[in-house]
CSV table of C-alpha atoms in Angstrom, one decimal:
chain,number,residue,atom,x,y,z
A,5,UNK,CA,14.9,-34.7,45.4
A,6,UNK,CA,15.5,-32.8,42.4
A,7,UNK,CA,13.3,-29.8,41.8
A,8,UNK,CA,12.4,-29.2,38.1
A,9,UNK,CA,10.6,-26.5,36.3
A,10,UNK,CA,8.9,-27.5,33.0
A,11,UNK,CA,9.4,-24.6,30.8
A,12,UNK,CA,6.4,-23.3,28.5
A,13,UNK,CA,6.1,-25.6,25.4
A,14,UNK,CA,5.3,-22.5,23.1
A,15,UNK,CA,8.6,-20.8,22.1
A,16,UNK,CA,9.4,-17.3,21.1
A,17,UNK,CA,10.3,-17.5,17.0
A,18,UNK,CA,13.6,-16.8,16.1
A,19,UNK,CA,14.3,-13.4,13.9
A,20,UNK,CA,13.7,-14.0,10.4
A,21,UNK,CA,16.7,-14.4,8.2
A,22,UNK,CA,17.0,-14.9,4.5
A,23,UNK,CA,14.4,-14.2,1.9
A,24,UNK,CA,13.2,-18.0,2.2
A,25,UNK,CA,12.3,-17.4,5.6
A,26,UNK,CA,10.3,-14.1,5.8
A,27,UNK,CA,7.7,-12.4,3.7
A,28,UNK,CA,9.1,-10.5,0.7
A,29,UNK,CA,6.2,-8.3,0.8
A,30,UNK,CA,6.4,-5.0,2.8
A,31,UNK,CA,3.2,-3.0,3.5
A,32,UNK,CA,1.5,-0.8,5.4
A,33,UNK,CA,3.4,1.6,7.6
A,34,UNK,CA,6.4,-0.5,7.0
A,35,UNK,CA,6.8,0.5,3.5
A,36,UNK,CA,7.7,3.8,4.2
A,37,UNK,CA,11.5,3.1,5.6
A,38,UNK,CA,12.3,1.1,2.5
A,39,UNK,CA,11.2,3.3,0.0
A,40,UNK,CA,12.8,6.4,1.5
A,41,UNK,CA,16.0,4.1,1.9
A,42,UNK,CA,15.9,3.2,-1.5
A,43,UNK,CA,15.5,6.5,-2.8
A,44,UNK,CA,18.4,8.1,-0.8
A,45,UNK,CA,20.6,5.2,-2.1
A,46,UNK,CA,20.2,5.9,-5.6
A,47,UNK,CA,20.6,9.8,-4.7
A,48,UNK,CA,23.8,9.1,-3.1
A,49,UNK,CA,25.3,6.6,-5.8
A,50,UNK,CA,24.1,9.5,-8.7
A,51,UNK,CA,26.5,11.6,-6.8
A,52,UNK,CA,29.3,9.4,-9.0
A,53,UNK,CA,28.3,11.2,-11.9
A,54,UNK,CA,29.2,14.7,-10.8
A,55,UNK,CA,32.8,14.6,-12.2
A,56,UNK,CA,31.3,13.9,-15.8
A,57,UNK,CA,29.9,17.4,-16.1
A,58,UNK,CA,31.1,20.7,-15.7
A,59,UNK,CA,28.0,21.9,-13.7
A,60,UNK,CA,25.1,20.6,-12.0
A,61,UNK,CA,22.3,21.3,-14.4
A,62,UNK,CA,21.6,17.6,-15.2
A,63,UNK,CA,20.9,16.8,-11.4
A,64,UNK,CA,17.6,18.4,-11.4
A,65,UNK,CA,16.1,15.9,-13.8
A,66,UNK,CA,17.6,13.0,-12.0
A,67,UNK,CA,16.2,13.9,-8.6
A,68,UNK,CA,12.8,14.3,-10.2
A,69,UNK,CA,12.7,10.8,-11.6
A,70,UNK,CA,14.0,9.2,-8.4
A,71,UNK,CA,11.6,10.7,-6.4
A,72,UNK,CA,8.9,10.0,-8.8
A,73,UNK,CA,9.8,6.1,-9.4
A,74,UNK,CA,10.4,5.4,-5.7
A,75,UNK,CA,7.4,7.0,-4.6
A,76,UNK,CA,5.2,5.2,-7.4
A,77,UNK,CA,6.7,1.9,-6.2
A,78,UNK,CA,6.0,2.6,-2.7
A,79,UNK,CA,2.1,3.6,-3.3
A,80,UNK,CA,1.8,0.6,-5.8
A,81,UNK,CA,3.1,-1.6,-2.9
A,82,UNK,CA,1.3,0.2,-0.2
A,83,UNK,CA,-2.0,-0.6,-2.3
A,84,UNK,CA,-1.1,-4.1,-2.5
A,85,UNK,CA,-0.6,-4.2,-6.2
A,86,UNK,CA,0.7,-7.5,-7.9
A,87,UNK,CA,4.4,-7.8,-7.6
A,88,UNK,CA,4.8,-8.1,-11.6
A,89,UNK,CA,2.8,-4.9,-12.0
A,90,UNK,CA,4.8,-2.8,-9.8
A,91,UNK,CA,7.7,-2.4,-12.1
A,92,UNK,CA,5.3,-1.8,-14.8
A,93,UNK,CA,3.7,1.1,-12.9
A,94,UNK,CA,7.2,2.5,-12.2
A,95,UNK,CA,8.4,2.4,-15.9
A,96,UNK,CA,5.1,4.1,-16.7
A,97,UNK,CA,5.8,7.0,-14.2
A,98,UNK,CA,9.3,7.2,-15.3
A,99,UNK,CA,8.5,8.0,-19.0
A,100,UNK,CA,5.7,10.4,-17.9
A,101,UNK,CA,8.0,12.2,-16.0
A,102,UNK,CA,10.8,12.4,-19.0
A,103,UNK,CA,8.1,13.3,-21.4
A,104,UNK,CA,7.0,16.1,-19.1
A,105,UNK,CA,10.2,17.2,-18.4
A,106,UNK,CA,11.9,17.1,-22.1
A,107,UNK,CA,9.1,17.0,-24.4
A,108,UNK,CA,5.9,18.4,-22.8
A,109,UNK,CA,4.6,20.1,-26.1
A,110,UNK,CA,4.2,16.8,-27.6
A,111,UNK,CA,2.1,15.1,-24.8
A,112,UNK,CA,-1.4,15.5,-23.8
A,113,UNK,CA,-1.5,17.2,-20.6
A,114,UNK,CA,2.1,17.8,-21.0
A,115,UNK,CA,3.1,14.2,-19.5
A,116,UNK,CA,1.0,11.4,-21.1
A,117,UNK,CA,3.5,9.4,-22.8
A,118,UNK,CA,1.9,8.8,-26.4
A,119,UNK,CA,3.7,7.7,-29.5
A,120,UNK,CA,4.3,11.1,-30.5
A,121,UNK,CA,5.9,12.2,-27.2
A,122,UNK,CA,8.0,8.9,-27.1
A,123,UNK,CA,9.2,9.6,-30.8
A,124,UNK,CA,10.0,13.3,-29.5
A,125,UNK,CA,11.8,11.8,-26.5
A,126,UNK,CA,13.6,9.3,-28.6
A,127,UNK,CA,15.0,12.1,-30.4
A,128,UNK,CA,16.4,13.7,-27.3
A,129,UNK,CA,18.0,10.5,-26.4
A,130,UNK,CA,19.6,10.6,-29.8
A,131,UNK,CA,20.9,14.0,-29.5
A,132,UNK,CA,22.2,12.8,-26.0
A,133,UNK,CA,24.3,10.2,-27.8
A,134,UNK,CA,25.6,12.6,-30.1
A,135,UNK,CA,27.0,14.7,-27.5
A,136,UNK,CA,28.5,11.7,-25.8
A,137,UNK,CA,30.8,11.5,-29.0
A,138,UNK,CA,31.0,15.0,-29.4
A,139,UNK,CA,32.4,16.0,-26.1
A,140,UNK,CA,34.8,14.6,-23.2
A,141,UNK,CA,34.6,14.8,-19.6
A,142,UNK,CA,33.7,17.2,-18.1
A,143,UNK,CA,31.1,17.8,-20.5
A,144,UNK,CA,28.8,20.7,-20.8
A,145,UNK,CA,25.0,19.7,-19.6
A,146,UNK,CA,22.7,19.7,-22.8
A,147,UNK,CA,19.1,18.5,-23.0
A,148,UNK,CA,20.2,15.1,-24.6
A,149,UNK,CA,22.5,14.4,-21.9
A,150,UNK,CA,20.2,15.3,-19.1
A,151,UNK,CA,17.9,13.2,-20.7
A,152,UNK,CA,20.0,10.2,-21.1
A,153,UNK,CA,21.4,10.4,-17.4
A,154,UNK,CA,17.7,10.9,-16.1
A,155,UNK,CA,16.7,7.8,-17.9
A,156,UNK,CA,19.7,5.8,-16.6
A,157,UNK,CA,19.3,6.9,-13.1
A,158,UNK,CA,15.5,6.1,-13.3
A,159,UNK,CA,16.1,2.7,-14.4
A,160,UNK,CA,18.7,2.1,-11.6
A,161,UNK,CA,16.1,3.6,-9.0
A,162,UNK,CA,13.4,1.2,-10.5
A,163,UNK,CA,15.9,-1.8,-10.1
A,164,UNK,CA,16.8,-0.9,-6.7
A,165,UNK,CA,13.3,-0.5,-5.5
A,166,UNK,CA,12.4,-4.1,-6.8
A,167,UNK,CA,15.2,-5.8,-5.5
A,168,UNK,CA,15.3,-4.0,-2.1
A,169,UNK,CA,11.7,-3.5,-1.2
A,170,UNK,CA,9.7,-5.9,-3.3
A,171,UNK,CA,12.0,-9.0,-3.1
A,172,UNK,CA,13.7,-8.1,0.2
A,173,UNK,CA,17.4,-8.5,-1.3
A,174,UNK,CA,19.0,-5.5,0.0
A,175,UNK,CA,22.6,-6.8,-0.9
A,176,UNK,CA,21.7,-7.6,-4.6
A,177,UNK,CA,20.1,-4.3,-4.7
A,178,UNK,CA,23.3,-2.5,-4.2
A,179,UNK,CA,24.7,-3.9,-7.4
A,180,UNK,CA,22.9,-1.4,-9.5
A,181,UNK,CA,24.2,1.4,-7.6
A,182,UNK,CA,27.9,0.1,-8.7
A,183,UNK,CA,26.7,0.9,-12.3
A,184,UNK,CA,26.6,4.4,-11.6
A,185,UNK,CA,30.2,4.2,-10.5
A,186,UNK,CA,31.5,2.2,-13.1
A,187,UNK,CA,30.4,4.7,-15.9
A,188,UNK,CA,32.7,7.7,-14.7
A,189,UNK,CA,35.5,5.0,-14.2
A,190,UNK,CA,35.6,4.6,-18.0
A,191,UNK,CA,34.6,8.1,-19.0
A,192,UNK,CA,37.2,9.7,-17.0
A,193,UNK,CA,40.8,10.0,-17.9
A,194,UNK,CA,42.1,9.6,-14.4
A,195,UNK,CA,39.0,7.3,-13.3
A,196,UNK,CA,36.4,8.0,-10.7
A,197,UNK,CA,36.9,9.9,-7.5
A,198,UNK,CA,37.5,8.4,-4.1
A,199,UNK,CA,34.7,10.1,-2.6
A,200,UNK,CA,32.3,8.8,-5.3
A,201,UNK,CA,33.0,5.6,-4.3
A,202,UNK,CA,32.3,6.4,-0.7
A,203,UNK,CA,29.0,7.8,-1.9
A,204,UNK,CA,28.2,4.5,-3.6
A,205,UNK,CA,29.1,2.5,-0.3
A,206,UNK,CA,27.1,4.9,1.6
A,207,UNK,CA,23.8,4.2,-0.6
A,208,UNK,CA,24.4,0.6,-0.2
A,209,UNK,CA,24.8,0.8,3.5
A,210,UNK,CA,21.6,2.6,3.7
A,211,UNK,CA,19.8,-0.4,2.0
A,212,UNK,CA,21.4,-2.9,4.4
A,213,UNK,CA,20.4,-0.7,7.5
A,214,UNK,CA,17.0,-0.2,6.4
A,215,UNK,CA,16.4,-4.0,5.8
A,216,UNK,CA,17.8,-4.9,9.1
A,217,UNK,CA,15.8,-2.2,11.1
A,218,UNK,CA,12.7,-3.7,9.2
A,219,UNK,CA,13.8,-7.3,10.4
A,220,UNK,CA,14.2,-5.8,14.1
A,221,UNK,CA,10.8,-4.1,13.8
A,222,UNK,CA,9.2,-7.4,12.6
A,223,UNK,CA,10.8,-9.5,15.5
A,224,UNK,CA,9.6,-7.1,18.0
A,225,UNK,CA,6.0,-7.6,16.9
A,226,UNK,CA,6.5,-11.4,17.0
A,227,UNK,CA,7.8,-11.0,20.6
A,228,UNK,CA,4.8,-8.8,21.5
A,229,UNK,CA,2.4,-11.3,20.2
A,230,UNK,CA,4.0,-14.1,22.2
A,231,UNK,CA,3.6,-12.1,25.2
A,232,UNK,CA,-0.3,-11.5,24.5
A,233,UNK,CA,-0.7,-15.3,24.1
A,234,UNK,CA,0.8,-15.9,27.4
A,235,UNK,CA,-1.0,-13.4,29.3
A,236,UNK,CA,-2.7,-16.0,31.3
A,237,UNK,CA,0.3,-17.6,32.5
A,238,UNK,CA,1.9,-16.4,35.9
A,239,UNK,CA,5.0,-15.8,33.9
A,240,UNK,CA,3.2,-13.5,31.7
A,241,UNK,CA,5.7,-10.6,30.5
A,242,UNK,CA,8.7,-13.2,30.6
A,243,UNK,CA,9.9,-14.4,27.4
A,244,UNK,CA,10.1,-18.1,27.1
A,245,UNK,CA,13.6,-18.0,26.3
A,246,UNK,CA,14.5,-16.3,29.7
A,247,UNK,CA,12.3,-19.1,31.4
A,248,UNK,CA,14.3,-22.2,29.7
A,249,UNK,CA,17.3,-20.4,30.8
A,250,UNK,CA,16.2,-20.3,34.5
A,251,UNK,CA,14.7,-23.6,34.4
A,252,UNK,CA,18.3,-24.9,33.3
A,253,UNK,CA,19.9,-22.7,35.9
A,254,UNK,CA,17.8,-24.2,38.8
A,255,UNK,CA,17.7,-27.4,37.8
A,256,UNK,CA,21.8,-27.5,37.6
A,257,UNK,CA,21.9,-25.8,41.1
A,258,UNK,CA,20.1,-28.5,42.7
A,259,UNK,CA,22.2,-31.4,44.2
A,260,UNK,CA,22.1,-34.7,42.3
A,261,UNK,CA,20.5,-37.8,43.8
A,262,UNK,CA,22.7,-39.9,46.0
A,263,UNK,CA,25.0,-36.9,46.7
A,264,UNK,CA,26.1,-35.2,50.0
C-alpha cells in the first residue's frame, strides 16, 4: 500500500517580481533605505562633473539640493502624500533651497520662492549660461555656474526619487544618472574620465541593490505571516514548500503497487 502525505493547501507566495506584481508605494520604516539609496546614487553620479571645474566650490550647493530633495520626497512618502504631489513638493523644496543659497536677500525668511526671488534666481542662471559660453573646461567656479549645476543635479535627484521610490523602477531610475556622465563627455576635450563612469555605475548599482533588499524584506514578511497562519498545524514552523518536497520524496520512495 502506498503511503501518501497530503500537503497543506495554503502555499507560500512567491517573492514579488516586476512592478505589476508589487505595490509601487513604499511606506513606514521601509522608506528610509530607498530614500538614502536614491540620494547616494545621485551623489555618486554627480562626481562625474568634477573634471569640468578647476576646484570643488560648486559641490556644496549640489550636495545641499540632493539632501533636501530626497529628504522632502522621503517625508512626503512617509506621510502618504498622493503620488502626483510628491514631485511637486520636491520641486518646491528645490527652488526654496536655490533661493536660500543664491538669492536670499530677495526672499521672505531667506528661502520663500516668491516672484521677486525667482526673478533674481533667473538672473543667476543667465549669468551661469554666459559663463558656459565664456570659459572652457576646466572652468572657474562662479555663482552662476554653481546655480546651474545645483539646478540640474536637483532635477536629477527628483527624477531618480520618483522612479526609484515612488514607482519602484530602479533600472529606469539609473537613466537620469547617465545624464550627469554625458554632460562632461561633450564638454571635455578628451571626454569623461574613466572613473566618472565607474561612479555612475556604482550609483546605479546602489539603486538595484536597495530595491532587491526591499523585495527580500517584503518576502520575509510574507513568510512570517504564513508561519503565523499555520501555527495550529503540527507542521507549524515548516514552510509549505518544504512540506510539498518532503511529501513528494515519501511518495516516490514507496514501492509501487504490484511490485516485489
